[in-house]
Protein backbone atom coordinates (compact mmCIF):
# COMPACT_ATOMS: atom_id res chain seq x y z
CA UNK A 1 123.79 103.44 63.13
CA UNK A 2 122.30 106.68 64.65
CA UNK A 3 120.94 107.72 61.88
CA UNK A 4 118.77 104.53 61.25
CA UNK A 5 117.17 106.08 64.18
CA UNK A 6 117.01 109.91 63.90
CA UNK A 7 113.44 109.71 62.96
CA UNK A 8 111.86 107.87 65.67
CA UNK A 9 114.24 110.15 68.20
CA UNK A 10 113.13 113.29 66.44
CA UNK A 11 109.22 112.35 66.29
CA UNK A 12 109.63 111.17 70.36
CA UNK A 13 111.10 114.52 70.86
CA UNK A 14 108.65 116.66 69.38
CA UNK A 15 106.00 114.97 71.89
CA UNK A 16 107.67 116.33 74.72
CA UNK A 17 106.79 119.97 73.87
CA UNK A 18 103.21 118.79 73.96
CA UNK A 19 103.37 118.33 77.82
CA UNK A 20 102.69 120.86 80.37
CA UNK A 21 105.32 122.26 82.58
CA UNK A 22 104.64 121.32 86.49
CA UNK A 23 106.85 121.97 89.19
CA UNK A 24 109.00 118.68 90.41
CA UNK A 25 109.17 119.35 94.01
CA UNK A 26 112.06 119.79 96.21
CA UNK A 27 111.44 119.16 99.91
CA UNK A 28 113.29 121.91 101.75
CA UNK A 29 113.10 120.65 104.89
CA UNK A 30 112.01 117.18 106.37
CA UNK A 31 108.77 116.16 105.11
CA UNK A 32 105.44 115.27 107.71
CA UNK A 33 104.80 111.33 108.25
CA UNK A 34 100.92 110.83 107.70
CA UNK A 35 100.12 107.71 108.86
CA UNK A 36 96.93 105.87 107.25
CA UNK A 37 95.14 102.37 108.05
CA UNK A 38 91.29 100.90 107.28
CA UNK A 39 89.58 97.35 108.08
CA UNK A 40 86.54 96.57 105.73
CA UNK A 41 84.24 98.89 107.85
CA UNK A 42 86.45 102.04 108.95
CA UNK A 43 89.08 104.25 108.11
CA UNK A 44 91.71 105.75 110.51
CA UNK A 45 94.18 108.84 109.65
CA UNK A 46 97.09 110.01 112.07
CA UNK A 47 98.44 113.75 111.37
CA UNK A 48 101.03 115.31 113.96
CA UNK A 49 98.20 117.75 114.90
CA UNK A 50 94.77 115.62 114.82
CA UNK A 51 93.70 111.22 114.72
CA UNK A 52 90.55 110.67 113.05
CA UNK A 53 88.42 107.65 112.04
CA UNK A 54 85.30 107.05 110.12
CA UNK A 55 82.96 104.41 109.04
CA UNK A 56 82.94 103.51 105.79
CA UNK A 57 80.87 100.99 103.54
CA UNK A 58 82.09 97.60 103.93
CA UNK A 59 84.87 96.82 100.79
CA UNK A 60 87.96 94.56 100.84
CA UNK A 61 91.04 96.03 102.95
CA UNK A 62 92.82 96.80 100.01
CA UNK A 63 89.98 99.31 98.45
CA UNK A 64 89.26 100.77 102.18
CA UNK A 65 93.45 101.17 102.27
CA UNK A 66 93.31 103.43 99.08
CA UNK A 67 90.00 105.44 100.54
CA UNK A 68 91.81 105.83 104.11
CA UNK A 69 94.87 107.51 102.06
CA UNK A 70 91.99 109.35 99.56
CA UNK A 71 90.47 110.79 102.49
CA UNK A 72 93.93 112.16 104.23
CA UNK A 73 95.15 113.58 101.08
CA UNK A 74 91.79 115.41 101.32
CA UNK A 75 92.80 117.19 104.51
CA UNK A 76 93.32 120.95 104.92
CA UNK A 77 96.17 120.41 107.18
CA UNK A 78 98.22 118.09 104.34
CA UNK A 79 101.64 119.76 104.58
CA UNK A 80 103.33 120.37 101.60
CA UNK A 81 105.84 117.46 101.91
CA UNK A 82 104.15 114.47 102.71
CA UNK A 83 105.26 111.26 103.14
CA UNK A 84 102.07 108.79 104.03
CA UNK A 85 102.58 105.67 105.73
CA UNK A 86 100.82 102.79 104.85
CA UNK A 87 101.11 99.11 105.82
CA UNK A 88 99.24 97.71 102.41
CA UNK A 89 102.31 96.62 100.75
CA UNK A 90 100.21 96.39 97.40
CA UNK A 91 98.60 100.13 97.46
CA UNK A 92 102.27 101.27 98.23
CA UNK A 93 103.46 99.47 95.37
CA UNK A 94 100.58 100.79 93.21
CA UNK A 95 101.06 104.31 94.39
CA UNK A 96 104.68 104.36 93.19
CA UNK A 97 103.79 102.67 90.20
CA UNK A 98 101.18 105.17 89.20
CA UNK A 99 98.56 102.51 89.11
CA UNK A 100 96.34 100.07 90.35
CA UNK A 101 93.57 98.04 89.13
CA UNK A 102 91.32 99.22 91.16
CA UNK A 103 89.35 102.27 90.63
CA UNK A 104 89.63 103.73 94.44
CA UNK A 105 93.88 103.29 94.11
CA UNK A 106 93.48 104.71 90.90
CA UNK A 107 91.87 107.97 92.56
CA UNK A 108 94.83 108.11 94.93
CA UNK A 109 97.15 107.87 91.95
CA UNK A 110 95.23 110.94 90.18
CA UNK A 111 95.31 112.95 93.68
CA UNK A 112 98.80 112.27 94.23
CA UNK A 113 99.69 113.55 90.46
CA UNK A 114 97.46 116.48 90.90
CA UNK A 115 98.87 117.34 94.06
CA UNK A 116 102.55 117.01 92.91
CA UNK A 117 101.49 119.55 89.75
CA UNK A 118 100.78 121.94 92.28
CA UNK A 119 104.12 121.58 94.04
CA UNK A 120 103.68 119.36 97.13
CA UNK A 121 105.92 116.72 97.74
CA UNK A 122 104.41 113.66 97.91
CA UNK A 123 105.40 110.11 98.78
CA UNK A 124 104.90 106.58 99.72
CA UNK A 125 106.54 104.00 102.70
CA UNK A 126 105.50 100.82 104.17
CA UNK A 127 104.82 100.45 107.48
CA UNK A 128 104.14 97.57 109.55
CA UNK A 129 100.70 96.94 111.17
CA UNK A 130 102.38 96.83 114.32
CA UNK A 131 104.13 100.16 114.03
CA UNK A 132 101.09 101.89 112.73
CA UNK A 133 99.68 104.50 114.81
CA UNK A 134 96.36 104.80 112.31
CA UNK A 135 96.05 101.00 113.55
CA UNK A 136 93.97 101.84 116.52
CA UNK A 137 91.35 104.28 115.28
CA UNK A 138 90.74 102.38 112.40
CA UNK A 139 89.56 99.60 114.74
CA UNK A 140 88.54 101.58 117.69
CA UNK A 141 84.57 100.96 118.18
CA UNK A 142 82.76 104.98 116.94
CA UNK A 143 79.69 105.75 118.87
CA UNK A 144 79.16 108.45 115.77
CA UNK A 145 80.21 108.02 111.66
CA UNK A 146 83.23 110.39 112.50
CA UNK A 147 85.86 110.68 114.94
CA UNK A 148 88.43 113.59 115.57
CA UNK A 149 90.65 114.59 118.41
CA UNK A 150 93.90 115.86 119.01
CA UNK A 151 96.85 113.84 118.66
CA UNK A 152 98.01 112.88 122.12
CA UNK A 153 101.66 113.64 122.21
C-alpha cells in the first residue's frame, strides 16, 4: 500500500527544495543550426554568419568531435536557441545523455547545462558526414592555426 511508501516519497520530496530554480527554455521562434566537425588534427565550426577552422593537438575523432562543439559553444555569436549538428553519433548520444566517459564530452555536457541555466536553448542532431557543411574546413589544409571568413551564402 501507499503508505508502505510515504516515507521514502516524503524524504525524495524534501530533496527537491534543495535544487536551484533555472529557467527551462522555450524556443520562441526556430532555433539556429550550428554545424560542427574535427579530424584528429583540426576543428571546423559553421555559423549562418561566419566558417572557421583550427588546428588542434592530435586526439582520437571522438575527443576532437567534443572540442569542435566546446569551441562553438564558446562563440559570441551562439544564438540563444541552438541546435548543433554533429555527425559523431556517440558525442550526440552522450550529449543527450548528460555524459560521456571522456573528460572533453564531459566539458560539453557541463557547458551545455550551464548554458541552459542561463536560458538558451540548447540541443543535439546527427548529421551525416556527407551533409555536413563543417566537413570541409575541418579538413581544408590552414596556412595559419586559425581560420575565419564569412559564410558564403
Amino acid at each position: 500500500s501507499f503508505d508502505d511508501y510515504k516515507p521514502f516519497f516524503l524524504k525524495a520530496l524534501s530533496h527537491l527544495r534543495e535544487i536551484d530554480w533555472f529557467p527551462i527554455p522555450n524556443p520562441a521562434k526556430r532555433p539556429t543550426h550550428i554545424y560542427t566537425d574535427a579530424t584528429t588534427t583540426q576543428l571546423g565550426i559553421v555559423f549562418p554568419t561566419f566558417t572557421a577552422a583550427k588546428r588542434t593537438t592530435r586526439k582520437n575523432v571522438y575527443e576532437t568531435e567534443a572540442e569542435a562543439v566546446a569551441w562553438a559553444l564558446e562563440q559570441q555569436e551562439l544564438p540563444n536557441s541552438t541546435v548543433l549538428r554533429i555527425d559523431n553519433m556517440a558525442l550526440v548520444y552522450a550529449i543527450k545523455k548528460g555524459r560521456s566517459n571522456t573528460t572533453e564530452a564531459n566539458n560539453v555536457c557541463r557547458k551545455i547545462f550551464n548554458l541552459q541555466r542561463q536560458g538558451k536553448f540548447i540541443a543535439a542532431k546527427w548529421i551525416s558526414t556527407t551533409q555536413n557543411p563543417a566537413d570541409v574546413p575541418s579538413r581544408r589544409h590552414l596556412s595559419s592555426p586559425l581560420f575565419v571568413s564569412p559564410r558564403l551564402a
